[in-house]
């Protein structure tokens, strides 16, 4: 399986690595990268949206470099490793004569190309998917202890990258059901679970917040064929790029000849079918099926080697794709090359403008984990996102970010205000206004626990204070937001609550206070969910309770 690498392979790999390093250095961060950089400032075994691998990679990069390359260096390294693994998985002696074809093919995979320098959870997912398949192929040939341990460690690394990794592992194992009776396969699985135990513990300690959000609390919308199911098919064309016709054509013609080739087929069909079914319930994002890029690249290169006509067209279209993708990379740096805004344009400008106008005080962004993390990265000034009932929870909802600005003078920035003490503009002409607050106090971690009545119409409400200090009850106002069946908020109303102990003035630290309330009349025709929020000190109400189904 380990055929000799031609010299040209290493020359092109070095050139690609240098290109990605350069791209990483001169391209501003996208918002998700800034958010994951914020993760890495406080290393943990888990985060609200994802497992910790992306933060770990950024932390490693930051030890070696500063600025953008301090976020992206490990992505460049993993991308080069992915090319090596893809090449190694194709056992065809003719491949050494088609090194340029190989690089044009893999470079044409649009998202795999982008993840060659962007640092996102899918970056490590791609690398560890390739490494997992490479080790699995080796395991099929020889079940030695080193390969078995490697499989266990890599399965854990896959799961630490992204929760979607469970599909990669599941469908590969389903392609070879006899692994159920293989002791070494079970050893690899047990080792993976042991290595993954710290994240399981983190989930338990944080009330399975990631799983709960992704499965139950994420807002959705009514089914639309063009945005959901048709969008699913279009996304799977986009992630491959201009060579999609030949890549998918190679896949549909591909026949399994052994257990490894069978695993590639199961992996592709399994992921596609899973998210096709999901597309009838929610919009499937393009990167959710990104793992199929690895087996598709292996199958397409093998097809290219054995079919002269396809090889000719894949080479020609690959050159066109290379030129277009290089232009797109340049556009990510220079907005002038194409009159359309992207996340890598203008961030330093708006950050510098806001930092100057705010005199460098900490900034609290309303409902924007994206802008808060981007601002802090480029300004080196503390910034947080304060999330209210019209938004969703994120990492700022569960960490100690509130304490970084509590009691301080801050600038509260919102895109919904019509005026303020200062204003600034983004590259897309969106104007934001900010107001100063001298002694900032928020209590977004107060937990509202609703219990439905067994009889009658009164609900019980328990409010728990997790803070290490007492909270004045007079600063709190209760609200209720009504949502439709897709958990989209449609109405917010004040909520009258009755205190079982009206003489109480403080909600003491680590203590609970009990209320009762009746649902106020909503002007929605049929509200499906309600959620209790707490508005403190004139701020909009937070996401203190969980969505409650209205029976």
Short mmCIF file of C-alpha atoms in Angstrom, two decimals:
data_model
loop_
_atom_site.label_atom_id
_atom_site.label_comp_id
_atom_site.label_asym_id
_atom_site.label_seq_id
_atom_site.Cartn_x
_atom_site.Cartn_y
_atom_site.Cartn_z
CA UNK A 1 0.00 0.00 0.00
CA UNK A 2 2.92 2.32 0.54
CA UNK A 3 4.19 2.79 -2.98
CA UNK A 4 7.10 5.15 -3.51
CA UNK A 5 6.19 8.80 -3.87
CA UNK A 6 7.52 10.40 -7.06
CA UNK A 7 9.74 13.45 -6.65
CA UNK A 8 7.18 15.55 -8.53
CA UNK A 9 4.60 14.71 -5.86
CA UNK A 10 6.71 16.30 -3.12
CA UNK A 11 7.51 19.31 -5.31
CA UNK A 12 3.82 19.99 -5.93
CA UNK A 13 2.94 19.25 -2.31
CA UNK A 14 5.55 21.74 -1.11
CA UNK A 15 4.21 24.33 -3.56
CA UNK A 16 0.65 23.74 -2.33
CA UNK A 17 1.76 23.99 1.30
CA UNK A 18 3.57 27.27 0.59
CA UNK A 19 0.49 28.59 -1.23
CA UNK A 20 -1.74 27.75 1.72
CA UNK A 21 0.69 29.35 4.16
CA UNK A 22 0.69 32.53 2.08
CA UNK A 23 -3.08 32.48 1.75
CA UNK A 24 -3.45 31.98 5.49
CA UNK A 25 -1.18 34.95 6.21
CA UNK A 26 -2.81 37.52 3.92
CA UNK A 27 -6.50 36.56 4.20
CA UNK A 28 -8.55 38.02 7.03
CA UNK A 29 -10.41 35.56 9.25
CA UNK A 30 -13.95 34.51 8.50
CA UNK A 31 -16.40 34.87 11.37
CA UNK A 32 -16.49 31.20 12.33
CA UNK A 33 -12.69 31.12 12.55
CA UNK A 34 -12.76 34.08 14.91
CA UNK A 35 -15.39 32.29 17.01
CA UNK A 36 -13.22 29.18 17.21
CA UNK A 37 -10.22 31.37 18.06
CA UNK A 38 -12.32 32.58 20.98
CA UNK A 39 -12.80 28.91 21.96
CA UNK A 40 -9.05 28.47 22.07
CA UNK A 41 -8.56 31.29 24.56
CA UNK A 42 -10.01 28.99 27.22
CA UNK A 43 -9.17 25.39 26.41
CA UNK A 44 -11.78 22.87 27.49
CA UNK A 45 -12.96 19.35 26.65
CA UNK A 46 -15.97 20.72 24.85
CA UNK A 47 -17.72 23.84 23.60
CA UNK A 48 -21.31 24.82 22.98
CA UNK A 49 -21.37 24.09 19.25
CA UNK A 50 -18.57 21.57 18.72
CA UNK A 51 -16.07 19.20 20.32
CA UNK A 52 -12.66 20.74 21.09
CA UNK A 53 -10.42 19.66 18.18
CA UNK A 54 -10.76 22.95 16.30
CA UNK A 55 -9.74 24.90 19.41
CA UNK A 56 -6.81 22.54 19.98
CA UNK A 57 -5.51 23.11 16.43
CA UNK A 58 -5.77 26.88 16.84
CA UNK A 59 -3.96 26.72 20.17
CA UNK A 60 -1.13 24.73 18.56
CA UNK A 61 -0.92 27.25 15.71
CA UNK A 62 -0.79 30.15 18.18
CA UNK A 63 2.33 28.70 19.81
CA UNK A 64 4.16 29.03 16.50
CA UNK A 65 2.74 32.15 14.83
CA UNK A 66 0.75 35.32 15.47
CA UNK A 67 -2.17 36.92 13.66
CA UNK A 68 -4.10 34.89 11.07
CA UNK A 69 -1.38 32.29 10.59
CA UNK A 70 -1.55 31.71 14.34
CA UNK A 71 -5.09 30.45 13.71
CA UNK A 72 -4.49 28.55 10.48
CA UNK A 73 -1.03 26.97 10.44
CA UNK A 74 -2.21 23.52 11.55
CA UNK A 75 -4.87 23.55 8.82
CA UNK A 76 -2.14 23.96 6.20
CA UNK A 77 -0.27 21.04 7.73
CA UNK A 78 -3.34 18.78 7.88
CA UNK A 79 -4.25 19.63 4.31
CA UNK A 80 -0.84 18.48 3.11
CA UNK A 81 -1.28 15.30 5.14
CA UNK A 82 -4.66 14.69 3.50
CA UNK A 83 -3.07 14.79 0.03
CA UNK A 84 -0.45 12.26 1.15
CA UNK A 85 -3.11 9.90 2.52
CA UNK A 86 -5.31 10.17 -0.58
CA UNK A 87 -2.35 9.33 -2.81
CA UNK A 88 -1.42 6.38 -0.60
CA UNK A 89 -4.89 4.85 -0.76
CA UNK A 90 -4.80 4.39 -4.53
CA UNK A 91 -2.92 1.22 -5.43
CA UNK A 92 -2.25 1.60 -9.10
CA UNK A 93 1.30 1.54 -10.51
CA UNK A 94 0.27 4.00 -13.24
CA UNK A 95 -0.40 6.76 -10.74
CA UNK A 96 3.23 7.92 -10.66
CA UNK A 97 2.75 9.09 -14.26
CA UNK A 98 -0.25 11.25 -13.38
CA UNK A 99 0.86 13.31 -10.40
CA UNK A 100 -0.29 16.59 -11.96
CA UNK A 101 -3.69 15.03 -12.70
CA UNK A 102 -3.97 14.02 -9.03
CA UNK A 103 -3.26 17.51 -7.73
CA UNK A 104 -5.62 19.15 -10.24
CA UNK A 105 -8.34 16.71 -9.22
CA UNK A 106 -8.06 17.18 -5.46
CA UNK A 107 -7.44 20.92 -5.73
CA UNK A 108 -10.73 21.20 -7.66
CA UNK A 109 -12.78 19.99 -4.67
CA UNK A 110 -13.97 23.42 -3.61
CA UNK A 111 -14.52 22.97 0.12
CA UNK A 112 -11.53 20.69 0.53
CA UNK A 113 -9.55 23.43 -1.20
CA UNK A 114 -10.87 26.10 1.20
CA UNK A 115 -10.20 23.94 4.25
CA UNK A 116 -6.60 23.75 3.12
CA UNK A 117 -6.08 27.12 4.81
CA UNK A 118 -9.27 27.92 6.77
CA UNK A 119 -9.53 26.50 10.28
CA UNK A 120 -12.96 25.00 10.84
CA UNK A 121 -14.14 21.73 12.42
CA UNK A 122 -14.35 20.20 8.94
CA UNK A 123 -10.63 20.77 8.40
CA UNK A 124 -9.64 18.10 10.89
CA UNK A 125 -12.70 16.00 9.97
CA UNK A 126 -11.32 15.66 6.43
CA UNK A 127 -7.81 14.77 7.58
CA UNK A 128 -8.91 12.21 10.15
CA UNK A 129 -11.44 10.69 7.73
CA UNK A 130 -8.58 10.13 5.30
CA UNK A 131 -6.34 8.76 8.05
CA UNK A 132 -9.14 6.53 9.35
CA UNK A 133 -9.72 5.03 5.88
CA UNK A 134 -5.98 4.58 5.34
CA UNK A 135 -5.65 2.76 8.65
CA UNK A 136 -8.76 0.69 7.97
CA UNK A 137 -7.29 -0.44 4.67
CA UNK A 138 -4.10 -1.40 6.46
CA UNK A 139 -6.13 -3.20 9.15
CA UNK A 140 -7.87 -5.29 6.49
CA UNK A 141 -4.49 -6.42 5.21
CA UNK A 142 -2.85 -6.99 8.58
CA UNK A 143 -4.52 -6.79 11.99
CA UNK A 144 -1.41 -5.83 13.94
CA UNK A 145 -1.58 -4.11 17.29
CA UNK A 146 -0.14 -0.80 16.10
CA UNK A 147 -2.80 -0.44 13.40
CA UNK A 148 -5.50 -1.40 15.88
CA UNK A 149 -4.33 1.24 18.37
CA UNK A 150 -4.08 3.74 15.53
CA UNK A 151 -7.69 3.06 14.53
CA UNK A 152 -8.87 3.61 18.08
CA UNK A 153 -6.99 6.89 18.46
CA UNK A 154 -8.10 8.18 15.07
CA UNK A 155 -11.76 7.32 15.72
CA UNK A 156 -11.53 9.41 18.88
CA UNK A 157 -9.84 12.23 16.93
CA UNK A 158 -12.64 12.07 14.37
CA UNK A 159 -15.26 12.45 17.08
CA UNK A 160 -13.28 15.25 18.71
CA UNK A 161 -13.42 17.05 15.35
CA UNK A 162 -17.17 17.03 14.74
CA UNK A 163 -20.21 15.05 15.82
CA UNK A 164 -20.90 14.13 12.18
CA UNK A 165 -17.85 11.87 12.43
CA UNK A 166 -20.06 9.17 13.92
CA UNK A 167 -21.50 8.69 10.42
CA UNK A 168 -18.03 8.06 8.97
CA UNK A 169 -17.29 5.40 11.55
CA UNK A 170 -20.78 3.86 11.42
CA UNK A 171 -21.01 3.40 7.66
CA UNK A 172 -17.49 2.01 7.33
CA UNK A 173 -18.28 -0.58 10.00
CA UNK A 174 -21.64 -1.37 8.40
CA UNK A 175 -19.81 -2.22 5.18
CA UNK A 176 -18.10 -5.08 7.02
CA UNK A 177 -20.54 -6.49 9.59
CA UNK A 178 -18.14 -9.31 10.45
CA UNK A 179 -16.15 -6.76 12.46
CA UNK A 180 -18.75 -7.39 15.17
CA UNK A 181 -16.99 -10.69 15.83
CA UNK A 182 -13.47 -9.22 15.58
CA UNK A 183 -11.80 -8.79 18.98
CA UNK A 184 -9.27 -6.28 17.69
CA UNK A 185 -12.02 -4.16 16.13
CA UNK A 186 -13.74 -4.08 19.51
CA UNK A 187 -10.44 -3.18 21.15
CA UNK A 188 -10.17 -0.19 18.78
CA UNK A 189 -13.73 0.91 19.58
CA UNK A 190 -13.20 0.61 23.34
CA UNK A 191 -9.93 2.56 23.08
CA UNK A 192 -11.74 5.28 21.13
CA UNK A 193 -14.47 5.51 23.77
CA UNK A 194 -11.88 5.72 26.56
CA UNK A 195 -10.09 8.54 24.74
CA UNK A 196 -13.41 10.28 24.14
CA UNK A 197 -14.50 9.95 27.78
CA UNK A 198 -13.34 13.48 28.76
CA UNK A 199 -15.79 14.95 26.27
CA UNK A 200 -18.59 12.70 27.52
CA UNK A 201 -17.84 13.96 31.03
CA UNK A 202 -17.87 17.57 29.79
CA UNK A 203 -21.26 16.99 28.15
CA UNK A 204 -22.63 15.53 31.37
CA UNK A 205 -21.28 18.43 33.44
CA UNK A 206 -22.88 20.90 31.03
CA UNK A 207 -26.29 19.21 30.84
CA UNK A 208 -25.57 17.87 27.34
CA UNK A 209 -25.98 21.43 26.09
CA UNK A 210 -24.51 20.71 22.63
CA UNK A 211 -26.70 17.67 21.97
CA UNK A 212 -29.80 19.39 23.33
CA UNK A 213 -29.29 22.44 21.15
CA UNK A 214 -28.55 20.61 17.91
CA UNK A 215 -31.40 18.12 18.31
CA UNK A 216 -34.14 20.09 20.05
CA UNK A 217 -33.52 23.83 20.41
CA UNK A 218 -32.11 24.92 17.05
CA UNK A 219 -34.68 27.11 15.23
CA UNK A 220 -35.93 25.77 11.92
CA UNK A 221 -38.40 26.84 9.27
CA UNK A 222 -41.25 25.41 7.23
CA UNK A 223 -40.20 22.93 4.57
CA UNK A 224 -39.38 24.42 1.18
CA UNK A 225 -38.33 22.06 -1.59
CA UNK A 226 -35.97 24.54 -3.26
CA UNK A 227 -34.16 25.46 -0.03
CA UNK A 228 -34.20 22.05 1.65
CA UNK A 229 -34.14 19.06 -0.70
CA UNK A 230 -33.10 20.79 -3.92
CA UNK A 231 -30.56 22.74 -1.89
CA UNK A 232 -29.16 19.44 -0.62
CA UNK A 233 -28.47 18.25 -4.19
CA UNK A 234 -27.00 21.60 -5.24
CA UNK A 235 -24.71 21.65 -2.21
CA UNK A 236 -23.31 18.26 -3.14
CA UNK A 237 -22.44 19.63 -6.54
CA UNK A 238 -20.87 22.76 -5.06
CA UNK A 239 -18.58 20.88 -2.66
CA UNK A 240 -17.05 18.99 -5.62
CA UNK A 241 -16.78 21.92 -8.03
CA UNK A 242 -16.46 21.91 -11.81
CA UNK A 243 -15.44 18.25 -11.91
CA UNK A 244 -18.70 17.09 -10.28
CA UNK A 245 -19.92 15.37 -13.48
CA UNK A 246 -16.81 13.19 -13.77
CA UNK A 247 -16.40 12.63 -10.02
CA UNK A 248 -19.96 11.43 -9.49
CA UNK A 249 -19.82 9.60 -12.81
CA UNK A 250 -16.77 7.71 -11.57
CA UNK A 251 -18.60 6.89 -8.35
CA UNK A 252 -21.72 5.51 -10.05
CA UNK A 253 -19.55 3.32 -12.28
CA UNK A 254 -17.39 2.14 -9.40
CA UNK A 255 -17.66 -1.52 -8.45
CA UNK A 256 -16.48 -2.91 -5.15
CA UNK A 257 -13.77 -5.52 -5.51
CA UNK A 258 -12.81 -5.91 -1.85
CA UNK A 259 -13.84 -4.83 1.63
CA UNK A 260 -12.05 -1.51 1.37
CA UNK A 261 -13.70 -0.44 -1.88
CA UNK A 262 -17.01 -1.56 -0.39
CA UNK A 263 -16.41 0.73 2.60
CA UNK A 264 -15.92 3.70 0.26
CA UNK A 265 -19.28 3.00 -1.39
CA UNK A 266 -21.08 2.55 1.92
CA UNK A 267 -19.57 5.74 3.29
CA UNK A 268 -20.69 7.87 0.34
CA UNK A 269 -24.17 6.40 0.01
CA UNK A 270 -24.66 6.32 3.77
CA UNK A 271 -23.87 10.01 4.29
CA UNK A 272 -25.83 11.11 1.22
CA UNK A 273 -28.91 9.09 2.15
CA UNK A 274 -28.78 10.22 5.78
CA UNK A 275 -28.72 13.91 4.89
CA UNK A 276 -31.17 13.46 2.00
CA UNK A 277 -33.69 12.19 4.53
CA UNK A 278 -32.72 15.04 6.87
CA UNK A 279 -33.40 17.54 4.09
CA UNK A 280 -37.14 16.93 4.50
CA UNK A 281 -36.89 18.25 8.05
CA UNK A 282 -34.28 21.01 7.90
CA UNK A 283 -31.91 22.81 5.58
CA UNK A 284 -28.73 20.78 5.10
CA UNK A 285 -25.61 22.91 5.06
CA UNK A 286 -23.03 22.18 2.35
CA UNK A 287 -20.26 21.21 4.77
CA UNK A 288 -22.39 18.57 6.50
CA UNK A 289 -21.62 16.06 3.74
CA UNK A 290 -17.99 17.15 3.30
CA UNK A 291 -16.63 13.78 4.47
CA UNK A 292 -17.69 12.18 1.16
CA UNK A 293 -14.96 14.22 -0.52
CA UNK A 294 -12.33 11.77 0.73
CA UNK A 295 -13.74 8.52 -0.74
CA UNK A 296 -14.90 10.39 -3.86
CA UNK A 297 -11.37 11.68 -4.47
CA UNK A 298 -9.96 8.14 -4.16
CA UNK A 299 -12.58 6.71 -6.53
CA UNK A 300 -12.26 9.57 -9.05
CA UNK A 301 -8.46 9.30 -9.21
CA UNK A 302 -8.66 5.55 -9.70
CA UNK A 303 -11.19 6.12 -12.49
CA UNK A 304 -8.97 8.76 -14.07
CA UNK A 305 -6.03 6.32 -14.19
CA UNK A 306 -8.05 3.66 -16.01
CA UNK A 307 -10.09 5.76 -18.45
CA UNK A 308 -8.20 7.79 -21.03
CA UNK A 309 -11.23 9.78 -22.21
CA UNK A 310 -12.23 10.81 -18.69
CA UNK A 311 -8.60 11.53 -17.87
CA UNK A 312 -8.37 13.98 -20.79
CA UNK A 313 -11.52 15.87 -19.79
CA UNK A 314 -10.75 15.85 -16.07
CA UNK A 315 -7.32 17.28 -16.83
CA UNK A 316 -8.76 20.08 -19.01
CA UNK A 317 -11.56 21.00 -16.62
CA UNK A 318 -9.13 20.65 -13.72
CA UNK A 319 -6.97 23.42 -15.23
CA UNK A 320 -10.01 25.66 -15.64
CA UNK A 321 -11.00 24.92 -12.05
CA UNK A 322 -7.47 25.69 -10.86
CA UNK A 323 -7.53 29.11 -12.54
CA UNK A 324 -10.98 29.99 -11.16
CA UNK A 325 -10.16 28.84 -7.64
CA UNK A 326 -6.91 30.79 -7.66
CA UNK A 327 -8.88 33.86 -8.72
CA UNK A 328 -11.38 33.20 -5.93
CA UNK A 329 -8.52 32.94 -3.45
CA UNK A 330 -7.18 36.31 -4.64
CA UNK A 331 -10.69 37.80 -4.36
CA UNK A 332 -10.88 36.67 -0.73
CA UNK A 333 -7.95 39.01 -0.12
CA UNK A 334 -8.82 41.83 -2.53
CA UNK A 335 -12.47 42.85 -2.65
CA UNK A 336 -11.85 44.88 -5.82
CA UNK A 337 -11.44 41.73 -7.93
CA UNK A 338 -15.16 40.96 -7.74
CA UNK A 339 -17.88 43.34 -6.48
CA UNK A 340 -19.38 41.02 -3.87
CA UNK A 341 -18.72 41.13 -0.14
CA UNK A 342 -17.33 38.15 1.70
CA UNK A 343 -16.49 37.57 5.35
CA UNK A 344 -12.78 38.15 4.74
CA UNK A 345 -13.37 41.72 3.53
CA UNK A 346 -13.23 44.81 5.66
CA UNK A 347 -12.99 43.31 9.14
CA UNK A 348 -9.88 45.20 10.15
CA UNK A 349 -11.48 48.45 8.98
CA UNK A 350 -14.68 48.21 11.02
CA UNK A 351 -12.80 46.89 14.05
CA UNK A 352 -10.32 49.79 13.95
CA UNK A 353 -13.14 52.31 13.48
CA UNK A 354 -15.12 50.92 16.41
CA UNK A 355 -12.04 50.68 18.64
CA UNK A 356 -11.17 54.31 17.94
CA UNK A 357 -14.70 55.60 18.51
CA UNK A 358 -15.19 53.54 21.69
CA UNK A 359 -11.89 54.66 23.23
CA UNK A 360 -10.97 51.01 23.71
CA UNK A 361 -13.59 50.15 26.37
CA UNK A 362 -14.94 46.55 26.37
CA UNK A 363 -17.75 45.97 23.88
CA UNK A 364 -20.93 43.97 24.40
CA UNK A 365 -22.49 42.97 21.08
CA UNK A 366 -26.19 42.21 21.04
CA UNK A 367 -26.88 38.77 19.53
CA UNK A 368 -23.60 38.34 17.67
CA UNK A 369 -21.02 35.78 18.69
CA UNK A 370 -19.52 36.38 15.24
CA UNK A 371 -18.83 40.10 15.64
CA UNK A 372 -17.76 39.85 19.27
CA UNK A 373 -15.08 37.26 18.53
CA UNK A 374 -13.94 39.04 15.36
CA UNK A 375 -13.68 42.34 17.21
CA UNK A 376 -11.67 40.85 20.06
CA UNK A 377 -9.28 39.07 17.69
CA UNK A 378 -8.32 42.21 15.76
CA UNK A 379 -8.70 44.82 18.53
CA UNK A 380 -7.30 42.82 21.48
CA UNK A 381 -10.08 44.42 23.55
CA UNK A 382 -12.49 42.24 25.60
CA UNK A 383 -15.80 41.68 23.81
CA UNK A 384 -18.75 39.38 24.43
CA UNK A 385 -22.07 38.49 22.85
CA UNK A 386 -25.16 39.04 24.99
CA UNK A 387 -27.87 36.80 23.62
CA UNK A 388 -31.57 37.58 23.95
CA UNK A 389 -34.88 35.91 23.13
CA UNK A 390 -34.64 36.72 19.40
CA UNK A 391 -31.36 34.83 18.97
CA UNK A 392 -29.86 31.52 20.03
CA UNK A 393 -27.48 30.31 22.70
CA UNK A 394 -23.76 29.91 21.94
CA UNK A 395 -20.44 29.62 23.74
CA UNK A 396 -20.95 33.02 25.37
CA UNK A 397 -24.07 31.59 27.04
CA UNK A 398 -22.19 28.94 29.01
CA UNK A 399 -18.75 30.35 29.73
CA UNK A 400 -17.66 33.11 32.10
CA UNK A 401 -17.72 35.89 29.51
CA UNK A 402 -20.19 37.98 31.56
CA UNK A 403 -17.63 38.27 34.35
CA UNK A 404 -15.11 39.86 32.00
CA UNK A 405 -17.32 42.95 31.68
CA UNK A 406 -19.37 42.89 34.90
CA UNK A 407 -19.26 46.21 36.75
CA UNK A 408 -17.22 47.88 34.01
CA UNK A 409 -17.98 50.68 31.62
CA UNK A 410 -18.86 49.07 28.31
CA UNK A 411 -20.17 49.96 24.88
CA UNK A 412 -23.39 48.10 24.07
CA UNK A 413 -23.62 47.63 20.29
CA UNK A 414 -26.76 46.69 18.38
CA UNK A 415 -27.76 46.72 14.71
CA UNK A 416 -31.40 47.20 15.77
CA UNK A 417 -30.98 50.59 17.47
CA UNK A 418 -31.83 53.71 15.48
CA UNK A 419 -29.31 55.92 17.28
CA UNK A 420 -26.68 55.84 19.99
CA UNK A 421 -23.60 57.45 21.50
CA UNK A 422 -21.49 56.22 18.58
CA UNK A 423 -22.13 54.56 15.22
CA UNK A 424 -19.99 52.72 12.69
CA UNK A 425 -20.49 51.03 9.33
CA UNK A 426 -19.58 47.64 7.89
CA UNK A 427 -18.33 47.17 4.34
CA UNK A 428 -21.86 46.14 3.27
CA UNK A 429 -23.17 49.54 4.46
CA UNK A 430 -24.92 48.11 7.55
CA UNK A 431 -24.87 50.77 10.28
CA UNK A 432 -24.48 49.80 13.94
CA UNK A 433 -25.13 52.02 16.95
CA UNK A 434 -23.65 51.75 20.40
CA UNK A 435 -24.53 53.19 23.82
CA UNK A 436 -22.28 53.43 26.86
CA UNK A 437 -23.29 51.69 30.09
CA UNK A 438 -21.19 52.69 33.10
CA UNK A 439 -21.83 49.75 35.46
CA UNK A 440 -22.78 46.79 33.32
CA UNK A 441 -24.74 44.01 35.04
CA UNK A 442 -26.39 41.04 33.34
CA UNK A 443 -27.67 37.73 34.68
CA UNK A 444 -28.05 35.55 31.59
CA UNK A 445 -27.16 32.38 33.47
CA UNK A 446 -30.21 32.52 35.72
CA UNK A 447 -32.11 29.32 34.96
CA UNK A 448 -35.89 29.24 34.58
CA UNK A 449 -37.35 25.76 35.07
CA UNK A 450 -41.02 25.36 34.15
CA UNK A 451 -43.25 22.59 35.43
CA UNK A 452 -46.62 21.99 33.78
CA UNK A 453 -49.70 21.83 35.99
CA UNK A 454 -51.29 18.45 36.59
CA UNK A 455 -54.59 20.24 37.08
CA UNK A 456 -55.64 23.82 36.54
CA UNK A 457 -53.95 26.47 34.43
CA UNK A 458 -51.14 27.66 36.70
CA UNK A 459 -47.58 26.68 35.84
CA UNK A 460 -44.84 26.56 38.45
CA UNK A 461 -41.57 28.36 37.78
CA UNK A 462 -38.31 27.75 39.59
CA UNK A 463 -35.54 30.29 39.12
CA UNK A 464 -32.07 29.06 40.06
CA UNK A 465 -29.11 31.36 40.66
CA UNK A 466 -25.82 29.68 39.64
CA UNK A 467 -23.73 32.79 40.32
CA UNK A 468 -21.37 33.06 43.32
CA UNK A 469 -23.23 36.22 44.39
CA UNK A 470 -26.80 37.22 45.29
CA UNK A 471 -29.03 38.80 42.65
CA UNK A 472 -31.45 41.65 43.57
CA UNK A 473 -34.96 40.57 42.59
CA UNK A 474 -36.04 44.14 41.88
CA UNK A 475 -33.67 44.22 38.91
CA UNK A 476 -35.47 41.32 37.22
CA UNK A 477 -38.49 41.39 34.95
CA UNK A 478 -40.03 38.22 33.54
CA UNK A 479 -41.17 37.74 29.97
CA UNK A 480 -42.61 35.00 27.82
CA UNK A 481 -41.90 34.50 24.12
CA UNK A 482 -44.19 32.48 21.89
CA UNK A 483 -42.82 30.47 18.96
CA UNK A 484 -44.25 28.55 16.05
CA UNK A 485 -43.73 24.84 15.44
CA UNK A 486 -40.27 25.60 14.03
CA UNK A 487 -39.24 27.42 17.24
CA UNK A 488 -39.20 30.79 15.49
CA UNK A 489 -40.10 33.53 17.97
CA UNK A 490 -43.21 35.43 16.87
CA UNK A 491 -44.26 37.34 19.99
CA UNK A 492 -42.85 38.45 23.33
CA UNK A 493 -45.01 39.54 26.26
CA UNK A 494 -44.40 40.61 29.87
CA UNK A 495 -45.11 37.80 32.31
CA UNK A 496 -46.76 38.27 35.68
CA UNK A 497 -45.33 35.85 38.22
CA UNK A 498 -46.46 35.25 41.78
CA UNK A 499 -43.72 34.79 44.36
CA UNK A 500 -44.39 32.14 46.99
CA UNK A 501 -42.29 34.25 49.38
CA UNK A 502 -43.07 37.88 48.50
CA UNK A 503 -40.91 39.21 51.32
CA UNK A 504 -37.74 38.01 49.58
CA UNK A 505 -35.55 40.74 48.06
CA UNK A 506 -32.54 38.69 46.97
CA UNK A 507 -32.11 35.51 44.99
CA UNK A 508 -29.22 34.09 46.94
CA UNK A 509 -26.22 32.39 45.39
CA UNK A 510 -26.82 28.73 44.46
CA UNK A 511 -30.40 29.08 45.65
CA UNK A 512 -33.83 28.72 44.02
CA UNK A 513 -36.95 30.84 44.24
CA UNK A 514 -40.43 29.56 43.38
CA UNK A 515 -43.09 31.33 41.35
CA UNK A 516 -46.36 30.48 39.66
CA UNK A 517 -47.85 32.01 36.54
CA UNK A 518 -50.59 31.70 33.96
CA UNK A 519 -49.93 31.83 30.24
CA UNK A 520 -50.87 35.29 28.92
CA UNK A 521 -53.09 35.37 25.86
CA UNK A 522 -51.11 35.37 22.62
CA UNK A 523 -52.25 36.94 19.37
CA UNK A 524 -50.64 34.04 17.50
CA UNK A 525 -53.21 31.70 15.99
CA UNK A 526 -51.63 28.54 17.39
CA UNK A 527 -48.37 29.04 19.28
CA UNK A 528 -46.45 25.78 19.59
CA UNK A 529 -43.80 26.68 22.19
CA UNK A 530 -43.20 29.22 24.90
CA UNK A 531 -40.00 30.21 26.62
CA UNK A 532 -39.42 32.17 29.81
CA UNK A 533 -36.86 34.97 29.76
CA UNK A 534 -35.51 37.43 32.29
CA UNK A 535 -34.93 41.08 31.41
CA UNK A 536 -32.47 42.79 33.71
CA UNK A 537 -31.56 46.46 34.05
CA UNK A 538 -33.38 47.56 30.90
CA UNK A 539 -31.83 44.90 28.67
CA UNK A 540 -33.89 42.71 26.36
CA UNK A 541 -34.88 39.36 27.96
CA UNK A 542 -32.47 36.47 27.72
CA UNK A 543 -32.78 32.76 26.96
CA UNK A 544 -33.14 31.68 30.56
CA UNK A 545 -35.64 28.87 30.03
CA UNK A 546 -35.93 26.03 27.58
CA UNK A 547 -38.65 25.91 24.90
CA UNK A 548 -41.78 24.34 26.39
CA UNK A 549 -44.26 22.57 24.15
CA UNK A 550 -47.80 23.92 24.41
CA UNK A 551 -50.17 20.97 24.56
#
